[in-house]
XYZ file of C-alpha atoms in Angstrom:
454
model
C 16.315 55.823 -41.891
C 15.459 59.200 -42.509
C 20.078 59.690 -40.777
C 20.702 56.929 -43.848
C 19.763 58.665 -46.593
C 22.600 60.324 -47.361
C 24.568 57.139 -46.580
C 22.721 55.241 -48.829
C 22.469 57.325 -51.587
C 26.761 57.508 -52.241
C 26.651 54.157 -52.208
C 24.336 53.544 -54.564
C 26.558 56.753 -56.313
C 29.497 55.076 -55.811
C 28.331 51.398 -57.012
C 26.393 53.092 -60.062
C 29.427 55.204 -61.690
C 32.231 51.788 -60.573
C 29.847 49.424 -63.283
C 27.955 51.773 -65.367
C 31.343 51.826 -68.041
C 32.615 48.323 -67.039
C 29.145 47.090 -67.891
C 28.990 49.322 -71.178
C 32.030 47.363 -72.224
C 30.548 43.916 -71.513
C 27.053 45.367 -73.576
C 28.651 46.845 -75.624
C 30.807 43.359 -76.431
C 27.551 41.243 -77.116
C 26.031 43.501 -79.262
C 30.050 43.436 -81.519
C 28.714 40.026 -81.514
C 25.745 40.586 -83.586
C 27.469 43.577 -85.361
C 29.877 40.464 -86.120
C 27.027 37.633 -87.198
C 26.019 40.696 -89.536
C 28.638 41.284 -91.437
C 29.816 37.153 -91.875
C 26.889 35.403 -91.716
C 23.934 37.609 -93.254
C 20.017 37.287 -92.908
C 19.652 33.870 -94.597
C 17.036 31.308 -93.495
C 19.168 29.532 -92.150
C 20.151 33.141 -90.106
C 16.449 32.333 -89.097
C 16.781 29.050 -87.536
C 19.927 29.717 -85.815
C 18.068 33.398 -83.604
C 14.360 31.646 -83.471
C 16.469 29.078 -81.303
C 18.816 31.939 -80.067
C 15.644 33.194 -78.817
C 14.765 30.417 -77.411
C 17.674 29.566 -75.102
C 17.181 33.504 -73.981
C 14.048 33.228 -72.826
C 14.869 29.958 -70.702
C 16.803 31.769 -69.686
C 15.233 34.323 -68.500
C 12.118 31.762 -67.545
C 14.334 29.901 -65.231
C 16.990 33.019 -64.068
C 17.958 35.630 -65.484
C 13.671 37.046 -64.671
C 13.479 34.826 -61.628
C 15.364 32.900 -59.782
C 17.975 35.208 -60.488
C 15.012 38.533 -58.668
C 13.770 36.469 -56.664
C 16.972 34.823 -54.593
C 18.854 38.905 -54.278
C 16.451 40.836 -52.227
C 16.184 36.846 -50.624
C 19.958 36.522 -49.550
C 18.936 40.132 -48.661
C 16.613 40.026 -45.883
C 18.505 36.618 -45.211
C 21.855 38.300 -44.885
C 19.743 40.825 -42.358
C 20.157 38.212 -40.286
C 23.535 37.177 -40.288
C 25.695 35.911 -41.788
C 25.321 32.237 -41.283
C 21.421 32.888 -42.493
C 23.051 34.222 -45.454
C 25.168 30.258 -46.056
C 21.905 28.695 -45.190
C 19.887 30.463 -47.356
C 22.450 29.414 -50.606
C 23.062 25.989 -49.690
C 19.363 24.963 -49.936
C 18.274 26.834 -52.842
C 21.383 26.326 -54.807
C 21.140 23.091 -54.128
C 17.216 22.872 -55.165
C 18.037 25.454 -58.741
C 21.038 22.747 -59.463
C 18.648 20.243 -58.923
C 15.921 20.663 -61.273
C 16.527 23.132 -63.939
C 18.248 21.772 -66.120
C 15.699 18.748 -66.412
C 12.893 21.890 -66.190
C 15.427 23.448 -70.304
C 15.497 19.595 -71.192
C 10.934 19.844 -71.658
C 10.846 23.649 -72.589
C 13.411 22.645 -75.652
C 10.997 19.300 -76.842
C 8.401 21.773 -76.061
C 9.767 24.743 -78.560
C 10.948 22.290 -81.322
C 7.882 21.095 -82.127
C 6.131 24.725 -81.760
C 9.322 24.914 -84.351
C 7.879 22.770 -86.730
C 5.400 25.642 -87.664
C 7.391 27.657 -88.568
C 11.224 25.975 -90.022
C 10.220 23.353 -91.349
C 12.204 23.037 -94.074
C 15.745 25.688 -93.959
C 18.358 24.090 -95.791
C 19.619 23.411 -93.045
C 20.879 19.150 -92.683
C 18.917 16.713 -89.596
C 22.774 16.185 -87.672
C 23.661 20.166 -88.598
C 19.177 20.914 -86.513
C 20.146 18.789 -84.049
C 23.173 20.467 -82.891
C 22.321 23.483 -83.985
C 19.501 23.142 -81.035
C 21.986 20.834 -78.419
C 24.066 23.574 -78.681
C 21.546 25.892 -77.777
C 19.953 23.881 -74.523
C 24.076 23.470 -73.401
C 24.669 27.521 -73.373
C 20.981 28.139 -71.829
C 21.994 25.477 -68.288
C 24.950 26.585 -68.116
C 24.278 30.655 -68.291
C 21.130 30.214 -66.058
C 23.990 28.746 -63.224
C 26.171 31.993 -63.806
C 22.938 34.403 -63.306
C 22.414 32.237 -60.233
C 26.517 32.795 -58.705
C 25.520 37.125 -60.122
C 22.675 37.049 -57.945
C 25.169 35.938 -54.716
C 28.019 38.128 -55.698
C 25.531 41.488 -56.682
C 23.843 41.372 -52.751
C 27.315 40.532 -51.659
C 27.655 44.314 -53.870
C 31.145 42.386 -55.552
C 29.968 43.874 -58.728
C 33.030 44.352 -60.898
C 34.356 40.896 -61.311
C 30.731 39.473 -62.953
C 30.656 42.846 -65.204
C 34.780 42.351 -66.124
C 34.453 39.126 -67.224
C 30.955 39.700 -69.047
C 33.087 42.254 -70.815
C 35.770 40.088 -72.042
C 33.552 36.919 -73.228
C 32.495 38.800 -75.779
C 35.977 39.204 -77.074
C 36.547 34.569 -76.801
C 32.705 33.733 -78.296
C 33.643 36.272 -81.961
C 37.107 34.698 -81.243
C 36.126 30.827 -81.308
C 34.066 31.991 -83.969
C 36.024 33.283 -86.592
C 38.722 29.888 -85.277
C 35.309 27.702 -86.245
C 33.133 28.865 -88.802
C 35.762 26.581 -91.266
C 35.076 24.279 -90.036
C 31.726 23.871 -87.473
C 29.410 26.243 -90.175
C 26.337 27.184 -88.103
C 27.703 25.219 -85.140
C 30.288 27.504 -84.514
C 27.894 30.246 -83.107
C 26.367 28.319 -80.375
C 29.383 26.363 -79.781
C 31.250 29.521 -79.514
C 28.776 30.953 -76.449
C 29.075 27.962 -74.454
C 32.384 29.068 -75.035
C 32.254 32.279 -73.027
C 29.383 30.794 -70.204
C 31.784 28.406 -69.455
C 35.087 30.869 -68.889
C 32.277 33.848 -66.487
C 31.210 30.254 -64.514
C 34.712 29.090 -64.008
C 35.380 31.940 -62.592
C 32.476 33.261 -60.881
C 31.433 30.354 -58.847
C 34.924 30.602 -56.594
C 34.485 34.196 -56.047
C 31.024 33.779 -54.635
C 32.518 30.517 -51.134
C 34.772 32.654 -50.735
C 32.376 35.741 -49.974
C 29.876 32.977 -48.045
C 32.741 31.426 -47.239
C 31.957 28.422 -48.245
C 33.980 25.585 -49.777
C 32.760 23.902 -53.047
C 31.570 20.652 -51.632
C 29.158 21.955 -49.378
C 27.236 22.554 -52.087
C 25.070 19.989 -52.764
C 22.148 17.476 -55.008
C 19.047 17.810 -52.050
C 15.369 17.148 -51.968
C 15.467 17.903 -48.463
C 12.310 21.259 -48.347
C 13.831 24.649 -45.864
C 11.912 27.808 -45.246
C 14.487 28.972 -47.889
C 13.484 26.433 -50.604
C 9.478 27.219 -49.290
C 10.422 30.428 -49.871
C 11.607 30.801 -52.979
C 9.898 28.406 -54.995
C 6.354 30.440 -53.158
C 8.421 33.304 -54.849
C 9.524 32.163 -57.969
C 5.784 30.925 -59.285
C 4.473 34.343 -60.390
C 8.016 35.075 -61.497
C 8.203 32.668 -63.633
C 5.009 33.581 -65.161
C 5.578 36.797 -66.023
C 8.547 35.462 -67.186
C 6.941 33.511 -69.511
C 4.928 35.680 -70.139
C 7.322 38.533 -71.657
C 9.917 36.150 -72.865
C 7.255 34.323 -75.070
C 6.380 37.939 -77.145
C 9.667 37.632 -78.871
C 9.537 34.489 -79.810
C 6.175 35.142 -80.510
C 6.756 38.158 -82.594
C 9.615 36.236 -84.767
C 6.672 33.735 -85.461
C 4.797 36.031 -86.997
C 7.209 37.420 -88.578
C 9.219 34.227 -90.005
C 5.125 34.300 -91.768
C 6.523 36.880 -94.369
C 9.195 35.969 -96.070
C 13.102 35.274 -96.345
C 14.773 37.664 -93.691
C 12.310 39.296 -92.064
C 12.880 37.654 -88.575
C 16.584 38.304 -89.409
C 15.604 41.671 -89.993
C 12.965 42.389 -86.672
C 16.545 40.262 -84.460
C 19.212 43.031 -85.616
C 16.379 46.177 -85.252
C 16.262 44.745 -81.847
C 19.645 44.630 -82.012
C 20.428 48.992 -81.802
C 16.935 49.516 -79.221
C 19.807 47.229 -76.552
C 21.540 50.242 -76.868
C 19.766 53.112 -74.882
C 18.257 49.828 -73.094
C 21.932 49.268 -72.130
C 22.533 52.711 -70.986
C 20.099 52.361 -67.970
C 20.181 48.553 -67.555
C 23.643 48.443 -66.513
C 22.545 49.967 -63.330
C 19.521 47.510 -62.525
C 21.448 45.500 -61.089
C 22.865 47.881 -58.788
C 19.793 49.177 -57.824
C 17.894 45.850 -56.538
C 21.223 45.103 -54.595
C 20.520 48.081 -52.498
C 16.726 48.540 -52.525
C 17.034 45.316 -51.511
C 18.926 45.710 -48.494
C 17.595 49.285 -47.791
C 13.269 46.832 -47.722
C 15.211 44.977 -45.948
C 17.106 47.081 -43.259
C 13.967 48.617 -42.647
C 11.031 45.360 -41.834
C 13.894 44.479 -39.584
C 14.225 46.974 -37.777
C 10.182 47.571 -37.813
C 10.538 44.087 -36.169
C 12.605 44.844 -33.648
C 11.124 48.936 -32.068
C 7.337 47.088 -32.119
C 4.915 50.286 -31.402
C 7.206 52.391 -33.216
C 4.480 53.824 -36.237
C 5.259 51.563 -39.438
C 7.350 53.619 -42.457
C 7.582 50.515 -45.112
C 9.633 51.624 -48.448
C 10.582 55.042 -47.898
C 13.990 55.056 -48.752
C 13.116 53.112 -51.363
C 10.645 55.280 -52.768
C 13.110 58.614 -52.761
C 15.631 56.293 -54.788
C 12.969 55.274 -56.748
C 11.963 58.935 -57.432
C 15.092 60.749 -57.937
C 16.759 57.301 -60.419
C 13.036 58.373 -62.528
C 13.837 61.684 -62.504
C 17.670 61.337 -63.604
C 16.881 59.003 -66.189
C 14.470 61.572 -67.613
C 17.402 64.349 -67.851
C 19.696 61.660 -69.273
C 17.864 59.511 -71.743
C 15.585 62.509 -73.913
C 17.952 63.622 -75.235
C 19.696 60.692 -75.611
C 17.031 58.782 -77.529
C 15.916 62.161 -79.571
C 19.270 61.539 -80.983
C 19.247 57.831 -81.173
C 16.118 59.340 -83.092
C 17.630 61.695 -86.201
C 20.568 59.269 -86.856
C 19.439 55.913 -86.658
C 19.971 55.672 -90.495
C 23.552 55.722 -90.092
C 24.337 53.776 -86.970
C 22.594 50.940 -88.929
C 24.853 52.425 -92.392
C 28.118 52.012 -90.058
C 27.424 49.406 -87.864
C 25.551 46.549 -90.970
C 26.432 48.355 -93.768
C 30.220 46.574 -94.085
C 29.468 42.919 -94.803
C 26.428 40.788 -97.117
C 23.263 42.780 -95.947
C 21.810 45.163 -99.039
C 20.548 48.649 -98.765
C 17.584 47.689 -99.231
C 18.021 46.109 -96.124
C 20.255 48.394 -93.603
C 16.450 50.736 -95.299
C 14.392 48.443 -93.663
C 16.083 47.835 -90.383
C 16.198 51.489 -89.587
C 12.734 51.954 -90.236
C 12.145 49.383 -87.237
C 13.604 51.168 -85.180
C 12.565 54.305 -85.410
C 9.309 52.632 -84.438
C 10.793 50.749 -81.658
C 12.246 54.300 -80.424
C 9.024 55.418 -80.026
C 8.449 53.287 -76.629
C 11.663 53.641 -75.889
C 11.068 55.251 -72.758
C 8.186 54.324 -71.325
C 9.555 51.069 -71.656
C 13.108 51.992 -69.999
C 10.844 53.876 -66.746
C 8.920 50.360 -66.919
C 12.168 48.588 -65.684
C 12.867 50.410 -63.592
C 10.324 50.202 -61.530
C 10.464 47.063 -61.600
C 12.458 46.613 -59.705
C 11.593 48.364 -56.782
C 8.736 46.379 -57.687
C 10.642 42.811 -56.974
C 13.128 44.820 -53.747
C 10.057 45.044 -51.477
C 8.495 41.287 -52.831
C 5.938 42.344 -54.918
C 6.414 39.909 -57.778
C 2.309 39.453 -58.564
C 2.251 43.546 -60.414
C 4.844 42.261 -62.300
C 2.892 39.610 -63.100
C -0.297 40.930 -64.197
C 1.892 43.423 -65.820
C 3.646 41.556 -68.724
C 0.398 38.512 -68.135
C -1.334 41.889 -70.200
C 1.558 42.968 -73.114
C 0.693 38.917 -73.796
C -2.749 39.306 -74.264
C -2.324 42.368 -76.837
C 0.450 41.598 -78.089
C -0.168 38.767 -80.600
C -4.065 40.317 -81.560
C -2.021 44.166 -82.174
C 0.707 42.002 -83.791
C -2.131 40.897 -85.859
C -4.249 44.081 -86.254
C -1.285 46.278 -87.575
C 0.223 43.634 -89.884
C -2.209 44.039 -92.214
C -2.193 47.315 -92.970
C 2.090 47.580 -91.806
C 2.966 44.314 -92.541
C 6.777 43.831 -90.533
C 6.227 47.150 -89.670
C 3.443 46.468 -87.809
C 5.285 43.928 -85.552
C 7.180 46.775 -84.411
C 3.803 48.901 -84.142
C 2.858 46.529 -81.278
C 5.276 46.627 -79.321
C 6.000 49.850 -78.895
C 2.779 51.457 -78.826
C 2.057 48.557 -75.293
C 4.708 50.418 -72.937
C 2.208 53.447 -72.388
C -0.687 51.365 -70.875
C 2.512 48.786 -69.429
C 3.796 51.743 -67.606
C 0.819 53.265 -66.769
C 0.322 50.107 -64.821
C 3.310 49.289 -63.554
C 3.922 52.942 -62.078
C 0.154 52.978 -60.841
C 0.783 50.101 -59.060
C 3.833 51.349 -57.494
C 2.691 54.922 -55.915
C -0.578 53.216 -54.461
C 1.388 50.414 -52.540
C 3.707 52.421 -50.763
C 0.157 54.901 -50.263
C -1.024 52.674 -48.099
C 1.272 51.601 -46.619
């Protein structure tokens, strides 16, 4: 494995250099959607309602795909590929059949629960019953289609076909903005979820044929089935802790928005606009995470397969992953520390440039800048934690990820309540920022300890 390290590092660097600029375009497009919404719709009570259900939809996507099924399928499919392409086909066929069968029902159930909970926070937002139902159903469809898109992306990322998903993600942003502009006069508030659905459907229609091509499968080979296979057993077993982690992690922004809604109109919107700007430094590192997960899963699967084939040799698992993770953390520190310092110093100017050309008042912009500055204090440990979590996922150490997110879920509401007594809306941001440090300590210690034990 030592002899293959330079080639592996070269492959990672090549994919990172190719994917990063393409992904940044897509992420910039996503930020542009929020900028457009801030300037076109402002921070009204209706937008608070829409952002709340948008957060619910994102939570469902994380729960059912991005933070669970995607993270499980990539290392599982990499392990199957190490045994041969036929095994990879069987893996995708069995898991996709199971996923397509159970995922829509789970989405409907969870949206129903979310609607019941939302009555505590949004009993009356000035929207008609038909508009409310349309918005909720729209975000439900958005969540289902996006979950399917994430599974297609998992297949392509495992085969290291990174370019197409990030390209269509960038095009999707302009499609969404154009749809909102065209349908806003007739559909009003419903134009937002409607445009998001169009963007996800567009991506699925492009990615699905590409997935079939790399797997050498036809569309009719992917059938709905309840038949249990070793791959579905492993998939479900590993998804359970990851879904628990997704619930714990995904509930935090929902809890934050729910508690923020008790502080008056525009509180949820301001919190959301600040978080959208926090996505800028997260994006600069986050675009490389799919590449790192794919490569680290491949390294770990190759090492495990080699050890099984060479009985009697001393075990040295995850050496390549550990080496690559060290390099990743070092590069992240070198690049992001100066960036975050500059971002913090010019946060008010950034808010003014992006949000200061529409309905947001100057006081509202200053409030968003204050929230952004607090969030940035905890950004560096958060970025390092996101990188280390991918290393845990590549080694299929899902329990550590679950415990880390559970700690945040338990402590976050308590700290929110405590800090809100003194700092109001800023207290919610302080809770998120300060919790990043103990979470990083736990994830890092667990990673190095697991390597030392092996």
